[in-house]
Each structure stands twice: as structure tokens, then as C-alpha cells.
mmCIF file of C-alpha atoms in Angstrom:
data_model
loop_
_atom_site.group_PDB
_atom_site.id
_atom_site.type_symbol
_atom_site.label_atom_id
_atom_site.label_comp_id
_atom_site.label_asym_id
_atom_site.label_seq_id
_atom_site.Cartn_x
_atom_site.Cartn_y
_atom_site.Cartn_z
ATOM 1 C CA MET A 28 52.127 0.262 -87.955
ATOM 2 C CA ARG A 29 52.614 3.966 -87.176
ATOM 3 C CA ASP A 30 48.877 4.672 -86.582
ATOM 4 C CA ARG A 31 48.361 1.805 -84.262
ATOM 5 C CA LEU A 32 51.343 3.024 -82.171
ATOM 6 C CA ALA A 33 49.610 6.636 -82.207
ATOM 7 C CA SER A 34 46.156 5.525 -81.133
ATOM 8 C CA ALA A 35 47.747 3.343 -78.346
ATOM 9 C CA VAL A 36 49.646 6.466 -77.035
ATOM 10 C CA SER A 37 46.294 8.497 -77.038
ATOM 11 C CA ILE A 38 44.632 5.767 -75.208
ATOM 12 C CA ILE A 39 47.144 5.432 -72.714
ATOM 13 C CA LEU A 40 46.810 9.172 -72.303
ATOM 14 C CA LEU A 41 43.130 9.020 -71.818
ATOM 15 C CA VAL A 42 43.388 6.284 -69.402
ATOM 16 C CA SER A 43 45.998 7.904 -67.194
ATOM 17 C CA LEU A 44 43.887 11.346 -67.242
ATOM 18 C CA VAL A 45 40.927 9.312 -65.952
ATOM 19 C CA ALA A 46 42.703 7.736 -63.260
ATOM 20 C CA GLY A 47 44.369 10.816 -62.137
ATOM 21 C CA THR A 48 41.125 12.967 -61.721
ATOM 22 C CA TRP A 49 39.688 9.941 -59.842
ATOM 23 C CA TRP A 50 42.581 9.675 -57.527
ATOM 24 C CA ALA A 51 42.210 13.661 -57.134
ATOM 25 C CA ALA A 52 38.545 13.470 -56.250
ATOM 26 C CA ASP A 53 39.423 10.755 -53.803
ATOM 27 C CA TYR A 54 42.246 12.374 -52.242
ATOM 28 C CA ALA A 55 40.083 15.609 -51.887
ATOM 29 C CA GLN A 56 37.244 13.614 -50.241
ATOM 30 C CA ARG A 57 39.555 11.998 -47.805
ATOM 31 C CA ALA A 58 41.082 15.437 -46.942
ATOM 32 C CA VAL A 59 38.135 16.931 -45.416
ATOM 33 C CA THR A 60 37.133 15.095 -42.002
ATOM 34 C CA THR A 61 33.644 14.522 -42.075
ATOM 35 C CA ASP A 62 31.827 14.807 -38.670
ATOM 36 C CA PRO A 63 33.031 12.054 -36.071
ATOM 37 C CA PRO A 64 30.236 9.390 -35.418
ATOM 38 C CA ARG A 65 27.895 10.784 -32.320
ATOM 39 C CA ARG A 66 29.930 9.710 -29.159
ATOM 40 C CA LEU A 67 27.285 7.200 -27.657
ATOM 41 C CA THR A 68 29.351 7.035 -24.317
ATOM 42 C CA HIS A 69 27.741 7.932 -20.948
ATOM 43 C CA GLU A 70 28.884 11.346 -20.807
ATOM 44 C CA ILE A 71 26.664 14.182 -20.193
ATOM 45 C CA ASP A 72 25.860 15.929 -23.550
ATOM 46 C CA SER A 73 23.754 18.291 -22.436
ATOM 47 C CA TYR A 74 22.250 19.835 -19.074
ATOM 48 C CA VAL A 75 19.654 22.518 -18.117
ATOM 49 C CA GLU A 76 19.459 24.114 -14.570
ATOM 50 C CA ASP A 77 16.329 25.278 -12.729
ATOM 51 C CA PHE A 78 14.006 23.808 -15.552
ATOM 52 C CA VAL A 79 10.303 23.385 -15.659
ATOM 53 C CA MET A 80 9.332 20.613 -18.357
ATOM 54 C CA VAL A 81 5.685 20.136 -19.345
ATOM 55 C CA ARG A 82 4.643 16.588 -20.937
ATOM 56 C CA SER A 83 1.122 16.559 -22.713
ATOM 57 C CA ASP A 84 -0.961 13.928 -23.252
ATOM 58 C CA PRO A 85 -2.142 12.728 -26.893
ATOM 59 C CA GLU A 86 -5.020 15.441 -26.882
ATOM 60 C CA GLY A 87 -2.389 18.163 -25.996
ATOM 61 C CA LEU A 88 -3.725 18.464 -22.762
ATOM 62 C CA PRO A 89 -0.624 18.951 -19.890
ATOM 63 C CA SER A 90 -0.508 15.792 -18.217
ATOM 64 C CA THR A 91 2.818 15.813 -16.420
ATOM 65 C CA ARG A 92 4.944 18.838 -15.247
ATOM 66 C CA MET A 93 8.423 18.454 -14.086
ATOM 67 C CA GLU A 94 10.532 20.953 -12.100
ATOM 68 C CA GLY A 95 14.111 20.607 -11.022
ATOM 69 C CA LYS A 96 17.179 21.944 -9.902
ATOM 70 C CA ARG A 97 19.418 20.411 -12.585
ATOM 71 C CA LEU A 98 18.884 17.918 -15.198
ATOM 72 C CA VAL A 99 21.829 16.094 -17.106
ATOM 73 C CA HIS A 100 21.356 14.362 -20.149
ATOM 74 C CA TYR A 101 23.213 10.992 -21.230
ATOM 75 C CA PRO A 102 22.988 10.186 -24.961
ATOM 76 C CA ASP A 103 24.026 6.421 -24.977
ATOM 77 C CA ASP A 104 20.837 5.226 -23.097
ATOM 78 C CA ASP A 105 18.939 8.546 -23.737
ATOM 79 C CA SER A 106 18.397 8.737 -20.079
ATOM 80 C CA SER A 107 18.452 12.024 -17.763
ATOM 81 C CA GLU A 108 19.286 12.403 -14.012
ATOM 82 C CA VAL A 109 17.509 15.443 -12.277
ATOM 83 C CA THR A 110 18.380 16.649 -8.730
ATOM 84 C CA GLN A 111 15.542 18.117 -6.451
ATOM 85 C CA LEU A 112 12.803 16.979 -8.948
ATOM 86 C CA ARG A 113 9.069 18.040 -8.424
ATOM 87 C CA ALA A 114 6.718 16.088 -10.676
ATOM 88 C CA VAL A 115 2.921 16.895 -10.797
ATOM 89 C CA ASN A 116 0.674 14.439 -12.624
ATOM 90 C CA GLN A 117 -2.751 15.696 -13.468
ATOM 91 C CA ARG A 118 -5.362 14.172 -15.434
ATOM 92 C CA ALA A 119 -8.864 15.395 -15.984
ATOM 93 C CA ASP A 120 -10.743 12.504 -14.397
ATOM 94 C CA ARG A 121 -8.312 11.817 -11.728
ATOM 95 C CA PRO A 122 -6.928 13.448 -8.514
ATOM 96 C CA THR A 123 -3.552 15.227 -8.975
ATOM 97 C CA THR A 124 -0.462 13.838 -7.587
ATOM 98 C CA VAL A 125 2.777 15.778 -6.731
ATOM 99 C CA VAL A 126 6.023 13.860 -6.025
ATOM 100 C CA SER A 127 9.227 15.123 -4.985
ATOM 101 C CA SER A 128 12.740 13.729 -4.125
ATOM 102 C CA ASN A 129 16.385 14.658 -3.870
ATOM 103 C CA PHE A 130 17.448 12.655 -7.111
ATOM 104 C CA ALA A 131 15.519 11.006 -9.825
ATOM 105 C CA ARG A 132 16.417 9.061 -12.888
ATOM 106 C CA MET A 133 14.310 9.115 -16.120
ATOM 107 C CA ASP A 134 14.576 6.942 -18.945
ATOM 108 C CA GLU A 135 12.150 5.299 -21.428
ATOM 109 C CA ASP A 136 11.437 8.739 -22.877
ATOM 110 C CA GLY A 137 10.282 9.686 -19.577
ATOM 111 C CA ALA A 138 7.993 6.744 -19.115
ATOM 112 C CA ARG A 139 9.762 5.500 -16.035
ATOM 113 C CA ILE A 140 10.977 7.809 -13.358
ATOM 114 C CA ASP A 141 13.225 6.069 -10.631
ATOM 115 C CA MET A 142 13.453 8.402 -7.640
ATOM 116 C CA ARG A 143 15.537 8.335 -4.393
ATOM 117 C CA GLY A 144 16.487 10.240 -1.362
ATOM 118 C CA ASN A 145 13.227 11.130 0.971
ATOM 119 C CA VAL A 146 10.749 10.685 -1.640
ATOM 120 C CA ASP A 147 7.472 12.162 -0.857
ATOM 121 C CA PHE A 148 4.240 11.276 -2.975
ATOM 122 C CA GLN A 149 1.228 13.385 -2.466
ATOM 123 C CA ARG A 150 -2.136 12.400 -3.808
ATOM 124 C CA MET A 151 -4.365 15.560 -3.449
ATOM 125 C CA ALA A 152 -7.765 15.167 -1.672
ATOM 126 C CA ALA A 153 -10.492 14.738 -3.919
ATOM 127 C CA GLN A 154 -14.174 13.706 -3.744
ATOM 128 C CA GLY A 155 -14.473 13.797 -0.360
ATOM 129 C CA ARG A 156 -11.469 11.594 0.369
ATOM 130 C CA ASP A 157 -8.598 12.559 2.333
ATOM 131 C CA ALA A 158 -5.113 13.403 0.728
ATOM 132 C CA LEU A 159 -2.720 10.469 0.872
ATOM 133 C CA THR A 160 0.862 10.695 1.384
ATOM 134 C CA ILE A 161 3.407 8.034 0.737
ATOM 135 C CA ARG A 162 7.128 8.418 1.996
ATOM 136 C CA SER A 163 10.028 6.107 1.233
ATOM 137 C CA GLU A 164 13.632 6.138 0.449
ATOM 138 C CA GLN A 165 12.990 4.978 -3.020
ATOM 139 C CA MET A 166 10.115 4.667 -5.395
ATOM 140 C CA THR A 167 9.363 4.114 -9.058
ATOM 141 C CA LEU A 168 7.047 5.818 -10.990
ATOM 142 C CA ARG A 169 5.106 5.196 -14.429
ATOM 143 C CA PRO A 170 3.507 8.454 -15.226
ATOM 144 C CA ASP A 171 1.743 7.754 -18.160
ATOM 145 C CA GLU A 172 -0.264 4.536 -16.129
ATOM 146 C CA ASP A 173 -0.140 6.695 -12.939
ATOM 147 C CA LEU A 174 1.676 4.012 -10.922
ATOM 148 C CA ALA A 175 3.872 4.268 -8.059
ATOM 149 C CA PHE A 176 5.787 1.380 -6.313
ATOM 150 C CA THR A 177 8.817 0.531 -4.070
ATOM 151 C CA ASP A 178 10.293 -2.394 -2.304
ATOM 152 C CA GLN A 179 11.748 -0.333 0.309
ATOM 153 C CA PRO A 180 9.874 0.211 3.760
ATOM 154 C CA ALA A 181 7.091 2.777 3.051
ATOM 155 C CA THR A 182 5.072 5.025 5.439
ATOM 156 C CA ILE A 183 1.501 6.144 4.036
ATOM 157 C CA LEU A 184 -0.741 8.572 5.762
ATOM 158 C CA ASN A 185 -4.422 9.007 4.771
ATOM 159 C CA GLY A 186 -6.678 10.545 6.982
ATOM 160 C CA ARG A 187 -6.836 9.122 10.235
ATOM 161 C CA SER A 188 -4.706 5.797 9.581
ATOM 162 C CA ARG A 189 -1.302 5.550 9.324
ATOM 163 C CA ILE A 190 0.074 2.379 7.143
ATOM 164 C CA GLN A 191 3.642 1.055 7.180
ATOM 165 C CA GLY A 192 4.947 -2.012 5.168
ATOM 166 C CA ARG A 193 7.124 -3.558 2.257
ATOM 167 C CA GLY A 194 6.250 -3.702 -1.342
ATOM 168 C CA MET A 195 4.067 -0.811 -1.801
ATOM 169 C CA ARG A 196 2.198 -0.248 -5.054
ATOM 170 C CA TYR A 197 -0.349 2.573 -5.515
ATOM 171 C CA ASN A 198 -2.191 2.824 -8.929
ATOM 172 C CA ASN A 199 -3.910 6.194 -9.127
ATOM 173 C CA VAL A 200 -6.276 4.918 -11.808
ATOM 174 C CA THR A 201 -8.129 2.324 -9.716
ATOM 175 C CA ARG A 202 -7.179 4.320 -6.470
ATOM 176 C CA GLU A 203 -5.804 1.224 -5.030
ATOM 177 C CA LEU A 204 -3.019 0.719 -2.636
ATOM 178 C CA SER A 205 -1.586 -2.554 -1.971
ATOM 179 C CA ILE A 206 1.207 -3.557 0.465
ATOM 180 C CA ALA A 207 3.038 -6.871 -0.057
ATOM 181 C CA GLN A 208 4.864 -7.638 3.438
ATOM 182 C CA ARG A 209 4.504 -6.790 7.145
ATOM 183 C CA THR A 210 1.724 -4.378 6.869
ATOM 184 C CA GLN A 211 1.178 -2.350 10.037
ATOM 185 C CA VAL A 212 -1.797 -0.032 10.334
ATOM 186 C CA GLU A 213 -2.632 2.460 12.930
ATOM 187 C CA ILE A 214 -5.987 4.052 12.915
ATOM 188 C CA THR A 215 -6.415 6.883 15.626
ATOM 189 C CA PRO A 216 -10.288 7.203 16.868
ATOM 190 C CA GLY A 217 -12.564 10.280 16.493
ATOM 191 C CA LYS A 218 -13.943 11.967 13.260
ATOM 192 C CA SER A 219 -11.440 12.721 10.471
ATOM 193 C CA PRO A 220 -10.684 16.121 9.753
ATOM 194 C CA ALA A 221 -11.470 16.045 6.240
ATOM 195 C CA PRO A 222 -15.184 16.879 4.858
ATOM 196 C CA ARG A 223 -17.082 13.522 4.943
ATOM 197 C CA GLN A 224 -19.531 13.555 1.692
ATOM 198 C CA PRO A 225 -20.028 9.979 0.594
ATOM 199 C CA ALA B 3 -15.665 -1.742 27.024
ATOM 200 C CA LYS B 4 -16.320 1.839 26.252
ATOM 201 C CA THR B 5 -12.778 2.947 26.878
ATOM 202 C CA ASP B 6 -11.860 0.777 24.161
ATOM 203 C CA ASN B 7 -13.509 2.959 21.659
ATOM 204 C CA GLN B 8 -10.869 6.144 22.557
ATOM 205 C CA GLN B 9 -8.197 3.661 21.817
ATOM 206 C CA PRO B 10 -6.346 3.544 18.450
ATOM 207 C CA THR B 11 -6.917 0.680 16.161
ATOM 208 C CA LEU B 12 -3.627 -1.362 15.549
ATOM 209 C CA VAL B 13 -3.673 -3.950 12.436
ATOM 210 C CA ASP B 14 -0.761 -5.974 11.631
ATOM 211 C CA ALA B 15 -0.992 -8.363 8.714
ATOM 212 C CA ASP B 16 1.161 -9.902 6.190
ATOM 213 C CA SER B 17 -0.379 -7.848 3.355
ATOM 214 C CA LEU B 18 -2.762 -5.137 2.558
ATOM 215 C CA ARG B 19 -5.306 -4.261 -0.201
ATOM 216 C CA TYR B 20 -6.959 -0.602 0.450
ATOM 217 C CA ASP B 21 -9.116 0.579 -1.815
ATOM 218 C CA ASP B 22 -9.631 4.278 -1.393
ATOM 219 C CA LEU B 23 -12.790 4.837 -3.535
ATOM 220 C CA LYS B 24 -14.723 2.334 -1.386
ATOM 221 C CA GLN B 25 -12.635 3.262 1.751
ATOM 222 C CA THR B 26 -12.040 -0.532 2.368
ATOM 223 C CA SER B 27 -8.808 -2.364 3.450
ATOM 224 C CA VAL B 28 -8.491 -6.125 3.242
ATOM 225 C CA PHE B 29 -5.914 -7.487 5.321
ATOM 226 C CA THR B 30 -4.519 -10.943 4.624
ATOM 227 C CA GLY B 31 -2.024 -13.282 6.598
ATOM 228 C CA ASN B 32 -2.145 -13.812 10.301
ATOM 229 C CA VAL B 33 -3.969 -10.668 11.057
ATOM 230 C CA VAL B 34 -3.820 -9.114 14.505
ATOM 231 C CA LEU B 35 -5.992 -6.242 15.510
ATOM 232 C CA THR B 36 -5.800 -4.656 18.807
ATOM 233 C CA LYS B 37 -8.006 -1.914 19.982
ATOM 234 C CA GLY B 38 -7.305 -1.110 23.831
ATOM 235 C CA SER B 39 -8.206 -4.365 25.405
ATOM 236 C CA LEU B 40 -9.939 -5.827 22.514
ATOM 237 C CA THR B 41 -7.676 -8.268 20.364
ATOM 238 C CA LEU B 42 -8.966 -10.129 17.188
ATOM 239 C CA ARG B 43 -6.806 -12.882 15.472
ATOM 240 C CA ALA B 44 -7.924 -13.982 11.852
ATOM 241 C CA ASP B 45 -6.538 -14.930 8.591
ATOM 242 C CA ARG B 46 -8.435 -12.308 6.555
ATOM 243 C CA LEU B 47 -9.988 -9.000 7.724
ATOM 244 C CA GLU B 48 -12.174 -6.734 5.964
ATOM 245 C CA LEU B 49 -12.175 -3.320 7.569
ATOM 246 C CA ARG B 50 -14.806 -0.582 6.190
ATOM 247 C CA GLU B 51 -15.398 2.864 7.623
ATOM 248 C CA ASP B 52 -18.826 4.332 6.987
ATOM 249 C CA PRO B 53 -19.282 8.022 6.303
ATOM 250 C CA GLU B 54 -19.885 8.833 9.963
ATOM 251 C CA GLY B 55 -16.208 7.346 10.529
ATOM 252 C CA PHE B 56 -17.606 4.183 12.365
ATOM 253 C CA GLN B 57 -15.573 1.010 11.769
ATOM 254 C CA HIS B 58 -17.177 -2.026 10.574
ATOM 255 C CA GLY B 59 -15.049 -5.506 10.022
ATOM 256 C CA VAL B 60 -15.508 -8.897 8.923
ATOM 257 C CA ALA B 61 -12.964 -11.398 10.025
ATOM 258 C CA THR B 62 -12.816 -14.745 8.574
ATOM 259 C CA ALA B 63 -10.508 -17.671 9.119
ATOM 260 C CA THR B 64 -9.279 -20.132 6.547
ATOM 261 C CA GLY B 65 -9.298 -24.029 6.789
ATOM 262 C CA SER B 66 -10.266 -25.457 10.094
ATOM 263 C CA LYS B 67 -8.921 -22.532 12.238
ATOM 264 C CA LEU B 68 -11.482 -20.128 13.899
ATOM 265 C CA VAL B 69 -11.216 -16.401 14.560
ATOM 266 C CA PHE B 70 -10.369 -15.407 18.026
ATOM 267 C CA VAL B 71 -11.426 -12.296 19.884
ATOM 268 C CA ARG B 72 -10.761 -11.280 23.428
ATOM 269 C CA GLN B 73 -11.677 -8.385 25.164
ATOM 270 C CA ARG B 74 -11.588 -7.275 28.961
ATOM 271 C CA ARG B 75 -14.809 -6.163 30.632
ATOM 272 C CA GLU B 76 -14.854 -2.780 31.998
ATOM 273 C CA GLY B 77 -13.375 -2.111 35.029
ATOM 274 C CA THR B 78 -12.921 -5.653 36.098
ATOM 275 C CA ASP B 79 -10.329 -8.602 35.607
ATOM 276 C CA GLU B 80 -12.969 -10.415 33.667
ATOM 277 C CA TYR B 81 -12.137 -11.190 30.083
ATOM 278 C CA ILE B 82 -14.662 -12.227 27.250
ATOM 279 C CA GLU B 83 -13.246 -14.853 24.774
ATOM 280 C CA GLY B 84 -15.097 -15.341 21.619
ATOM 281 C CA GLU B 85 -14.195 -17.832 18.616
ATOM 282 C CA ALA B 86 -16.127 -18.643 15.530
ATOM 283 C CA GLU B 87 -15.621 -19.418 11.815
ATOM 284 C CA ARG B 88 -16.552 -15.785 11.069
ATOM 285 C CA ALA B 89 -16.980 -12.704 13.237
ATOM 286 C CA GLU B 90 -18.566 -9.449 12.099
ATOM 287 C CA PHE B 91 -18.160 -6.132 14.350
ATOM 288 C CA ASP B 92 -20.274 -3.261 14.084
ATOM 289 C CA GLY B 93 -18.554 -0.223 15.086
ATOM 290 C CA ARG B 94 -21.725 2.031 15.073
ATOM 291 C CA ASN B 95 -23.551 0.081 17.816
ATOM 292 C CA ASP B 96 -20.543 -1.717 19.422
ATOM 293 C CA LYS B 97 -21.604 -5.281 18.562
ATOM 294 C CA ILE B 98 -19.561 -8.372 17.881
ATOM 295 C CA HIS B 99 -21.406 -11.253 15.855
ATOM 296 C CA PHE B 100 -19.660 -14.552 16.078
ATOM 297 C CA ILE B 101 -21.196 -16.855 13.395
ATOM 298 C CA SER B 102 -21.042 -20.626 12.891
ATOM 299 C CA ARG B 103 -19.274 -22.783 15.569
ATOM 300 C CA ALA B 104 -19.540 -19.948 17.771
ATOM 301 C CA VAL B 105 -18.074 -20.159 21.222
ATOM 302 C CA VAL B 106 -18.215 -17.424 23.647
ATOM 303 C CA LYS B 107 -16.511 -17.786 27.296
ATOM 304 C CA ARG B 108 -16.316 -15.204 30.190
ATOM 305 C CA LEU B 109 -13.286 -15.774 32.241
ATOM 306 C CA ALA B 110 -12.321 -14.349 35.698
ATOM 307 C CA CYS B 111 -8.731 -14.817 36.570
ATOM 308 C CA GLU B 112 -8.151 -17.020 33.673
ATOM 309 C CA GLN B 113 -10.822 -19.313 34.829
ATOM 310 C CA VAL B 114 -13.894 -20.178 32.833
ATOM 311 C CA VAL B 115 -16.787 -18.744 34.717
ATOM 312 C CA ASP B 116 -19.165 -19.603 31.761
ATOM 313 C CA GLU B 117 -19.813 -20.492 28.362
ATOM 314 C CA VAL B 118 -22.141 -20.385 25.669
ATOM 315 C CA ARG B 119 -21.987 -22.279 22.446
ATOM 316 C CA GLY B 120 -24.469 -21.691 19.315
ATOM 317 C CA GLN B 121 -24.496 -21.098 15.525
ATOM 318 C CA GLN B 122 -24.553 -17.270 16.154
ATOM 319 C CA ILE B 123 -23.759 -15.262 19.117
ATOM 320 C CA THR B 124 -24.149 -11.547 19.334
ATOM 321 C CA TYR B 125 -21.913 -9.822 22.124
ATOM 322 C CA ASP B 126 -23.005 -6.451 22.922
ATOM 323 C CA GLN B 127 -19.933 -4.613 23.947
ATOM 324 C CA ARG B 128 -21.855 -1.554 25.673
ATOM 325 C CA ALA B 129 -24.357 -3.549 27.636
ATOM 326 C CA GLU B 130 -21.662 -6.156 27.828
ATOM 327 C CA THR B 131 -24.275 -9.105 27.196
ATOM 328 C CA TYR B 132 -24.792 -11.782 24.658
ATOM 329 C CA SER B 133 -27.378 -13.673 22.900
ATOM 330 C CA ALA B 134 -27.183 -16.921 21.073
ATOM 331 C CA ASN B 135 -29.150 -18.699 18.911
ATOM 332 C CA GLY B 136 -28.645 -22.395 17.366
ATOM 333 C CA GLY B 137 -28.692 -23.801 13.915
ATOM 334 C CA PRO B 138 -27.171 -26.069 11.612
ATOM 335 C CA ARG B 139 -23.544 -25.029 12.132
ATOM 336 C CA ALA B 140 -23.678 -24.461 15.896
ATOM 337 C CA ALA B 141 -20.589 -25.627 17.902
ATOM 338 C CA THR B 142 -22.877 -28.204 19.675
ATOM 339 C CA PRO B 143 -23.688 -31.590 18.897
ATOM 340 C CA ASN B 144 -27.431 -31.075 18.762
ATOM 341 C CA GLN B 145 -27.199 -27.853 16.975
ATOM 342 C CA ARG B 146 -28.903 -26.006 19.973
ATOM 343 C CA VAL B 147 -27.540 -23.398 22.248
ATOM 344 C CA ARG B 148 -25.821 -24.783 25.213
ATOM 345 C CA THR B 149 -24.736 -22.676 28.126
ATOM 346 C CA VAL B 150 -22.560 -24.161 30.886
ATOM 347 C CA ILE B 151 -22.289 -21.878 34.110
ATOM 348 C CA GLN B 152 -19.614 -22.994 36.420
ATOM 349 C CA PRO B 153 -20.690 -23.076 40.234
ATOM 350 C CA ARG B 154 -19.151 -20.211 42.242
ATOM 351 C CA GLU B 155 -17.505 -21.022 45.598
ATOM 352 C CA SER B 156 -19.708 -20.027 48.404
ATOM 353 C CA GLY B 157 -19.687 -16.274 48.546
ATOM 354 C CA GLY B 158 -16.253 -16.015 46.692
ATOM 355 C CA ALA B 159 -17.413 -14.412 43.344
ATOM 356 C CA ALA B 160 -14.324 -13.662 41.745
ATOM 357 C CA GLN B 161 -14.905 -10.223 40.968
ATOM 358 C CA ASP B 162 -15.283 -8.828 44.745
ATOM 359 C CA ASN B 163 -11.771 -9.777 45.904
ATOM 360 C CA GLY B 164 -10.226 -9.700 42.379
ATOM 361 C CA CYS B 165 -7.793 -12.508 41.027
ATOM 362 C CA ALA B 166 -5.400 -13.897 43.439
ATOM 363 C CA ARG B 167 -2.407 -11.514 43.799
ATOM 364 C CA PRO B 168 0.264 -12.433 41.501
ATOM 365 C CA GLY B 169 2.901 -14.238 43.280
ATOM 366 C CA ALA B 170 0.495 -15.399 45.846
ATOM 367 C CA PRO B 171 0.521 -19.347 45.497
ATOM 368 C CA ALA B 172 -2.453 -20.340 43.445
ATOM 369 C CA ALA B 173 -3.136 -23.701 44.988
ATOM 370 C CA ALA B 174 -6.432 -22.998 46.234
ATOM 371 C CA LYS B 175 -7.870 -22.543 42.554
ATOM 372 C CA GLY B 176 -7.775 -25.910 40.703
ATOM 373 C CA GLY B 177 -5.723 -25.368 37.279
ATOM 374 C CA ARG B 178 -7.653 -24.948 34.190
#
């Protein structure tokens, strides 16, 4: 009976030793505060001032260049807001476009830019065509598809014609401008200043 | 009307589709074009500018409506009014072609002085003359050109003394 008692005691000792070390390890683990999970709240997590940012297309050529006074980034929806944004969009086969506005909000990883505050969209003169200027209070851009559209009233200047209306949509790929409502066009007579090669 | 050429062209419409490559604009929905004394009303207007900067337009109306054009004759109180299913105007040599169910009227003091009907009528804005020919879609029952010239009062051609002064009773002239 004595050796049964001895083995029982040693087993108890071993079990308590194991429990003790397990508890000690767990206690140590809890004591170290691991990093808190990322705060996904709508608060600025990074900001840049007087920045220039260049996006390149799949072939690595610079396609969009963005400059601004101040850019702030929000982690929760990965959006950024820029003051005094100026975005230049250039593709080898298309005329360059330059857009500027007081305020802009970029999301969808820069695929969509919502611009507000005297937005000025300029498509440079190219291939004998006059420059095209679109001005509005708000405009949404999709640089990858080279699209610009707005529901606010917009004024468009092109050569000798001046177009006003709502629901403007300009596609720089097909070079087509459409106005959905209340179109007013004024074409002044005379030769247009730009060189007119066909 | 030569002075009209120096005036800006104003176009009001519901919607516009401008193709910058082909330099054409397509206006749709109660289109009203005014250029000096020329006014044009249509449902659809296609405006194109050729390399020299002359404007060419094709105006059409939907359904049974007709394109309506009105222009004042140079230096007189006379107006030319034209209607047709389709109106093409050629800015280079200032011609308006009224095509199918075409009617062109000349009005002095809002009185129809003469009227021409036919399938196609070409109005030359520079020479201020028009020529017409008949055809299956003429605005006349027998598909031929029909001209109606109103009798003038003796010696009282409208242009000489101008229209009755506004405000003076117009009882002398019959209502239209």
C-alpha cells in the first residue's frame, strides 16, 4: 500500500508542476499588451503637404500626375481628401487633360475623384482641334477610363462655341461630349483662332 | 440676309451630343436656332463645321411636325417663312433646302404676299430668290409645284410705305 501512496504523491506533484508552468506561460502572455487592432475610424491616419503623386499605367508609363496643397488619408474607407488639387492625365494616343479644383476626394484607390469648388477641366488643343474647357462647381472624374461628368450646371468653351447645360458627360477616349438637359450653345461668327488643318 | 452672317448662332435644345473628332453636334428635343433674323425650329438638328469654318446643318422634325424657318429679307419688313419635313442649310453659299412637303411663303407686314409649294424648294439667302421643283412628296395634291401670288392693291406695294404704323388701326387690311 506504501508504494501506491508514493506513486500517487509523485503524480500529484507532476500534475501540479505542469499546471503551474501552463498558468505561468499564460499569465506572461496576457501581461504583454499586443498592438491594439487598427483603429478603422474616420480619423486622419496620415497627411502630406505640397505633394506630387504620379500613377503609372500597366506598362509603367506615367498616366496621371496629381499635385496638391494638402492630402489627408482616412483608413476606414481608404479615401483621401486633397485641397487645391491639380491632376494631369496623359496617355500616348490621347490629348492631355488638366483638371484643378479647390477640393477633391479620392476613393476606390484613386479610380474615382470627386472634385468640388470651381472645377476647371482643360483638354489641351490637339490634332488641329481647339482646346476644350469645362467649368462647373462639381465634377466626378474616372481617370482610368478618362471620363468626366457632372449633374451641376456646366459651361463648356471650345473654339468659337460656348455651351451651357446640365448633365454634362465628357469621354476623352471617344472625344464625345454630351449634355442631358437645357442645352444652350452660342457660336460666334468668324474664323476660329486655332489652326484649322482637317 | 447678309447681316445675319455676322451674328452669333444661338441654339437652345434639350440635349446635345458633340463629337469633337468629327466636329459635329447633334441637338435633340425642341431645338430653336437663332442667327440674327433667322430662326429655325425643329426636333433634331445636326450641325457640322467644315474646315473653313462654314456651318452646315440638317434639321428634321419627328412625327407629322414640320421644320419651321423664318428670316427677314434684307432692309425690308418682309419675311420669308419656310416649312418642310427636312431643312438643310449650307453655310458656305447661304442656301436653305426645304425637302419634302415644302412650303415657302413671303410675308409683308404679316400678310402672305406669295407662296410656293413643292417637293424641294431651295431658298438662296444671298440673292433672296427661291427655286422649287415637284415630286412624289410635294406639299400639293398633284405633286407639282404650285405658286400662289396674291393680288396687290393698286400702286400700294407693301414695301414702299412699310407696314401700317403700329398702333394705327389696321382695319384697312383684311385679317389673315
